[in-house]
Amino acid sequence: MLDLSLSETAERPRLARSDGAAVGWTESTGLTPYPVAEAVMEARANAIADRTAGELVWLVEHPPLYTAGVSARPGDLLDAGRFPVFRSGRGGQFTYHGPGQRVAYVMLDLSARGRDVRAFVAALQGWIIDALAELGVRGQAREGRVGVWVARADPGGDREDKIAAIGVKLRRWVSFHGISLNVAPDLAHFSGIVPCGLRDHGVTSLADLGMGVGLSEADRALRRSFERIFGPVVAAPPPV
């Protein structure tokens, strides 16, 4: 499991493969059940480690649900009956997934990328921050808080809201799970949990910030930013 954070000013390294090989990039349409996604990721991560499959970034949407990472505290589940709750092996605490949120499952072989866990987390944060910059939003990393944040002006004082979450796991130096970017989810759905265990911060989305951005446009920005940081991608079929 990984549960690391970096300061806003930390260098965002480029983490391309040493051999320059392209990463498969694919999207599933419709809503993907969470147990299906977990099973697919487990199988693909094992295949990557066994050198029988290539790396993959898999874009999905889920039906409304909560997931609990390995550090989740029971008291942070405020409404257990609201949506299904899934225990997950990823790092982190409780989070929400649902329609309008882009989830990107990142299955990469870190043996070909330097085996540097902190550099990997920094690269994931940099990926999201650079994609947001393309869309006209300044995302930031914060010491002690995993994910990507947006500063907000508020009548009661300035605040920072979370726009993207990171929760990953490594096995045999292959990553799985990944990131979630709030494009236009129903933010009220986050009220059934304490997102990522942080009670003093809110959540936001591109729609909440007044950005007229849909999933397709967000996907294009994510793909371009990913290539700058992790190297080339190639279209791949959705995993089965």
Short mmCIF file of C-alpha atoms in Angstrom, two decimals:
data_model
loop_
_atom_site.label_atom_id
_atom_site.label_comp_id
_atom_site.label_asym_id
_atom_site.label_seq_id
_atom_site.Cartn_x
_atom_site.Cartn_y
_atom_site.Cartn_z
CA MET A 1 0.00 0.00 0.00
CA LEU A 2 1.04 3.60 -0.57
CA ASP A 3 -0.13 6.59 1.43
CA LEU A 4 2.37 9.35 0.69
CA SER A 5 2.10 13.07 0.03
CA LEU A 6 4.47 15.69 -1.28
CA SER A 7 4.78 19.44 -0.86
CA GLU A 8 3.40 21.76 -3.52
CA THR A 9 6.91 22.69 -4.59
CA ALA A 10 8.25 19.13 -4.82
CA GLU A 11 9.75 18.33 -8.19
CA ARG A 12 7.36 16.42 -10.42
CA PRO A 13 9.66 13.94 -12.13
CA ARG A 14 9.24 12.45 -15.56
CA LEU A 15 8.80 8.72 -15.11
CA ALA A 16 9.01 7.26 -18.61
CA ARG A 17 10.02 3.64 -19.12
CA SER A 18 13.71 2.99 -19.56
CA ASP A 19 12.98 1.13 -22.83
CA GLY A 20 10.55 3.74 -24.19
CA ALA A 21 7.70 1.23 -24.64
CA ALA A 22 4.19 2.66 -24.95
CA VAL A 23 1.47 2.19 -22.33
CA GLY A 24 -1.95 0.86 -23.32
CA TRP A 25 -4.69 3.47 -22.91
CA THR A 26 -8.33 2.42 -22.83
CA GLU A 27 -11.79 3.46 -21.63
CA SER A 28 -14.85 1.45 -20.65
CA THR A 29 -18.22 2.99 -21.47
CA GLY A 30 -21.14 2.90 -19.07
CA LEU A 31 -20.77 2.25 -15.34
CA THR A 32 -18.26 -0.40 -14.28
CA PRO A 33 -19.12 -2.36 -11.10
CA TYR A 34 -16.37 -1.95 -8.54
CA PRO A 35 -15.82 -5.70 -7.91
CA VAL A 36 -15.34 -6.17 -11.65
CA ALA A 37 -12.72 -3.41 -11.71
CA GLU A 38 -10.85 -4.92 -8.77
CA ALA A 39 -10.81 -8.37 -10.35
CA VAL A 40 -9.57 -6.97 -13.66
CA MET A 41 -6.82 -4.96 -11.98
CA GLU A 42 -5.64 -7.93 -9.91
CA ALA A 43 -5.40 -10.11 -13.01
CA ARG A 44 -3.72 -7.46 -15.13
CA ALA A 45 -1.18 -6.51 -12.45
CA ASN A 46 -0.19 -10.15 -12.08
CA ALA A 47 0.12 -10.53 -15.86
CA ILE A 48 2.31 -7.43 -16.09
CA ALA A 49 4.57 -8.78 -13.35
CA ASP A 50 4.74 -12.11 -15.19
CA ARG A 51 5.61 -10.29 -18.45
CA THR A 52 2.55 -11.74 -20.19
CA ALA A 53 0.73 -8.39 -20.61
CA GLY A 54 1.71 -4.78 -21.09
CA GLU A 55 1.11 -1.74 -18.93
CA LEU A 56 -2.34 -0.20 -19.00
CA VAL A 57 -4.24 2.92 -17.99
CA TRP A 58 -7.94 2.12 -17.77
CA LEU A 59 -10.53 4.93 -17.59
CA VAL A 60 -13.89 4.09 -16.00
CA GLU A 61 -16.93 5.51 -14.28
CA HIS A 62 -18.52 3.68 -11.38
CA PRO A 63 -22.07 3.65 -10.03
CA PRO A 64 -22.36 5.55 -6.71
CA LEU A 65 -20.32 3.75 -4.04
CA TYR A 66 -17.84 4.23 -1.23
CA THR A 67 -14.49 2.49 -0.95
CA ALA A 68 -12.41 2.05 2.18
CA GLY A 69 -8.64 1.95 1.84
CA VAL A 70 -6.35 0.18 4.26
CA SER A 71 -6.19 3.23 6.58
CA ALA A 72 -9.98 3.83 6.71
CA ARG A 73 -11.41 4.60 10.16
CA PRO A 74 -14.90 3.19 10.90
CA GLY A 75 -16.06 6.53 12.30
CA ASP A 76 -15.45 8.21 8.94
CA LEU A 77 -18.31 6.24 7.36
CA LEU A 78 -21.17 8.58 8.27
CA ASP A 79 -24.01 6.93 6.35
CA ALA A 80 -23.33 3.22 5.90
CA GLY A 81 -26.67 2.55 4.23
CA ARG A 82 -26.49 5.23 1.58
CA PHE A 83 -24.39 3.47 -1.05
CA PRO A 84 -22.56 0.13 -1.25
CA VAL A 85 -19.27 0.11 0.66
CA PHE A 86 -16.29 -1.85 -0.66
CA ARG A 87 -13.14 -2.66 1.28
CA SER A 88 -10.12 -2.03 -0.91
CA GLY A 89 -6.46 -2.93 -0.71
CA ARG A 90 -5.35 0.50 -1.92
CA GLY A 91 -3.66 3.04 0.30
CA GLY A 92 -5.75 5.78 1.90
CA GLN A 93 -9.08 6.05 3.67
CA PHE A 94 -12.72 6.43 2.56
CA THR A 95 -13.54 7.90 -0.82
CA TYR A 96 -16.53 8.17 -3.11
CA HIS A 97 -16.84 7.07 -6.73
CA GLY A 98 -19.77 7.77 -8.98
CA PRO A 99 -21.04 9.10 -12.31
CA GLY A 100 -19.34 12.27 -13.48
CA GLN A 101 -16.07 11.31 -11.83
CA ARG A 102 -13.21 10.08 -13.97
CA VAL A 103 -11.42 7.15 -12.37
CA ALA A 104 -8.12 6.16 -13.99
CA TYR A 105 -6.70 2.81 -12.95
CA VAL A 106 -2.95 2.89 -13.47
CA MET A 107 -1.22 -0.46 -13.96
CA LEU A 108 2.46 0.34 -14.49
CA ASP A 109 5.65 -1.68 -14.09
CA LEU A 110 7.86 0.37 -11.79
CA SER A 111 10.72 -2.06 -12.37
CA ALA A 112 11.07 -0.30 -15.73
CA ARG A 113 10.61 3.13 -14.16
CA GLY A 114 13.26 3.33 -11.47
CA ARG A 115 11.57 1.57 -8.51
CA ASP A 116 11.18 4.90 -6.70
CA VAL A 117 7.90 5.01 -4.79
CA ARG A 118 8.06 8.70 -3.88
CA ALA A 119 8.88 9.62 -7.47
CA PHE A 120 5.87 7.59 -8.61
CA VAL A 121 3.49 9.39 -6.24
CA ALA A 122 4.99 12.73 -7.28
CA ALA A 123 4.46 11.80 -10.92
CA LEU A 124 0.81 10.92 -10.28
CA GLN A 125 0.24 14.25 -8.57
CA GLY A 126 2.08 16.06 -11.35
CA TRP A 127 -0.04 14.26 -13.95
CA ILE A 128 -3.27 15.56 -12.43
CA ILE A 129 -1.92 19.05 -11.78
CA ASP A 130 -0.67 19.43 -15.34
CA ALA A 131 -3.96 18.15 -16.79
CA LEU A 132 -5.90 20.61 -14.66
CA ALA A 133 -3.64 23.44 -15.85
CA GLU A 134 -4.61 22.59 -19.44
CA LEU A 135 -8.24 22.96 -18.39
CA GLY A 136 -7.66 26.33 -16.73
CA VAL A 137 -7.55 25.19 -13.09
CA ARG A 138 -4.64 25.56 -10.69
CA GLY A 139 -4.29 22.32 -8.79
CA GLN A 140 -1.85 22.04 -5.92
CA ALA A 141 -0.26 19.37 -3.75
CA ARG A 142 -0.09 19.86 0.01
CA GLU A 143 2.27 18.41 2.60
CA GLY A 144 0.52 15.75 4.66
CA ARG A 145 -2.53 15.57 2.38
CA VAL A 146 -2.68 13.06 -0.45
CA GLY A 147 -4.36 14.18 -3.66
CA VAL A 148 -4.74 17.46 -5.52
CA TRP A 149 -6.29 20.60 -4.05
CA VAL A 150 -7.80 23.86 -5.28
CA ALA A 151 -7.66 27.10 -3.28
CA ARG A 152 -11.07 28.74 -2.90
CA ALA A 153 -12.11 32.22 -1.80
CA ASP A 154 -14.85 32.01 0.82
CA PRO A 155 -16.71 34.72 2.81
CA GLY A 156 -15.68 32.95 6.00
CA GLY A 157 -12.02 32.78 4.97
CA ASP A 158 -10.00 31.12 2.28
CA ARG A 159 -10.19 27.33 2.05
CA GLU A 160 -8.82 24.46 0.02
CA ASP A 161 -11.05 21.81 -1.53
CA LYS A 162 -10.00 18.45 -2.91
CA ILE A 163 -10.56 17.92 -6.63
CA ALA A 164 -8.68 14.66 -7.17
CA ALA A 165 -7.76 11.66 -5.04
CA ILE A 166 -4.85 9.23 -5.29
CA GLY A 167 -4.91 5.73 -3.86
CA VAL A 168 -2.54 3.08 -5.18
CA LYS A 169 -1.05 -0.27 -4.32
CA LEU A 170 2.14 -2.00 -5.44
CA ARG A 171 2.69 -5.71 -5.84
CA ARG A 172 5.93 -7.07 -7.32
CA TRP A 173 6.64 -3.47 -8.35
CA VAL A 174 3.47 -3.24 -10.44
CA SER A 175 0.98 -0.54 -9.51
CA PHE A 176 -2.78 -0.78 -9.52
CA HIS A 177 -5.76 1.28 -8.36
CA GLY A 178 -4.96 4.91 -9.24
CA ILE A 179 -6.59 8.34 -9.32
CA SER A 180 -10.03 9.90 -9.41
CA LEU A 181 -10.76 13.35 -10.83
CA ASN A 182 -14.02 15.10 -10.00
CA VAL A 183 -15.34 16.36 -13.33
CA ALA A 184 -19.07 16.74 -12.59
CA PRO A 185 -20.14 14.24 -9.90
CA ASP A 186 -22.92 14.93 -7.41
CA LEU A 187 -20.84 16.45 -4.62
CA ALA A 188 -23.63 15.82 -2.11
CA HIS A 189 -22.76 12.12 -2.36
CA PHE A 190 -19.49 12.80 -0.52
CA SER A 191 -21.47 13.72 2.60
CA GLY A 192 -21.89 10.07 3.59
CA ILE A 193 -18.18 9.83 4.46
CA VAL A 194 -15.33 11.93 5.75
CA PRO A 195 -13.43 12.00 2.45
CA CYS A 196 -9.87 10.75 2.98
CA GLY A 197 -10.32 11.31 6.72
CA LEU A 198 -10.02 15.11 6.41
CA ARG A 199 -12.77 16.88 8.34
CA ASP A 200 -11.54 20.44 7.83
CA HIS A 201 -11.60 20.45 4.03
CA GLY A 202 -14.25 20.11 1.37
CA VAL A 203 -14.45 18.62 -2.09
CA THR A 204 -14.91 20.34 -5.41
CA SER A 205 -15.17 19.50 -9.09
CA LEU A 206 -14.58 21.13 -12.45
CA ALA A 207 -18.32 21.78 -12.66
CA ASP A 208 -18.38 23.27 -9.16
CA LEU A 209 -15.58 25.63 -10.22
CA GLY A 210 -17.69 26.80 -13.17
CA MET A 211 -15.66 24.99 -15.79
CA GLY A 212 -17.74 23.71 -18.69
CA VAL A 213 -15.65 20.58 -19.09
CA GLY A 214 -17.02 17.13 -19.84
CA LEU A 215 -15.42 13.75 -19.37
CA SER A 216 -14.15 13.60 -22.96
CA GLU A 217 -12.29 16.90 -22.66
CA ALA A 218 -10.89 15.92 -19.27
CA ASP A 219 -9.76 12.60 -20.75
CA ARG A 220 -7.87 14.35 -23.53
CA ALA A 221 -6.07 16.57 -21.04
CA LEU A 222 -5.24 13.56 -18.86
CA ARG A 223 -3.86 11.67 -21.84
CA ARG A 224 -1.64 14.54 -23.00
CA SER A 225 -0.32 15.14 -19.50
CA PHE A 226 0.29 11.43 -18.93
CA GLU A 227 2.42 11.24 -22.08
CA ARG A 228 4.53 14.18 -20.92
CA ILE A 229 5.25 12.54 -17.58
CA PHE A 230 5.08 8.78 -18.15
CA GLY A 231 5.82 8.44 -21.87
CA PRO A 232 3.86 7.47 -24.98
CA VAL A 233 0.52 5.68 -24.96
CA VAL A 234 -1.21 3.52 -27.54
CA ALA A 235 -4.92 2.72 -27.89
CA ALA A 236 -5.85 -0.61 -26.32
CA PRO A 237 -9.10 -2.57 -25.97
CA PRO A 238 -10.90 -2.42 -22.62
CA PRO A 239 -9.80 -5.25 -20.35
CA VAL A 240 -12.13 -8.20 -19.88
#
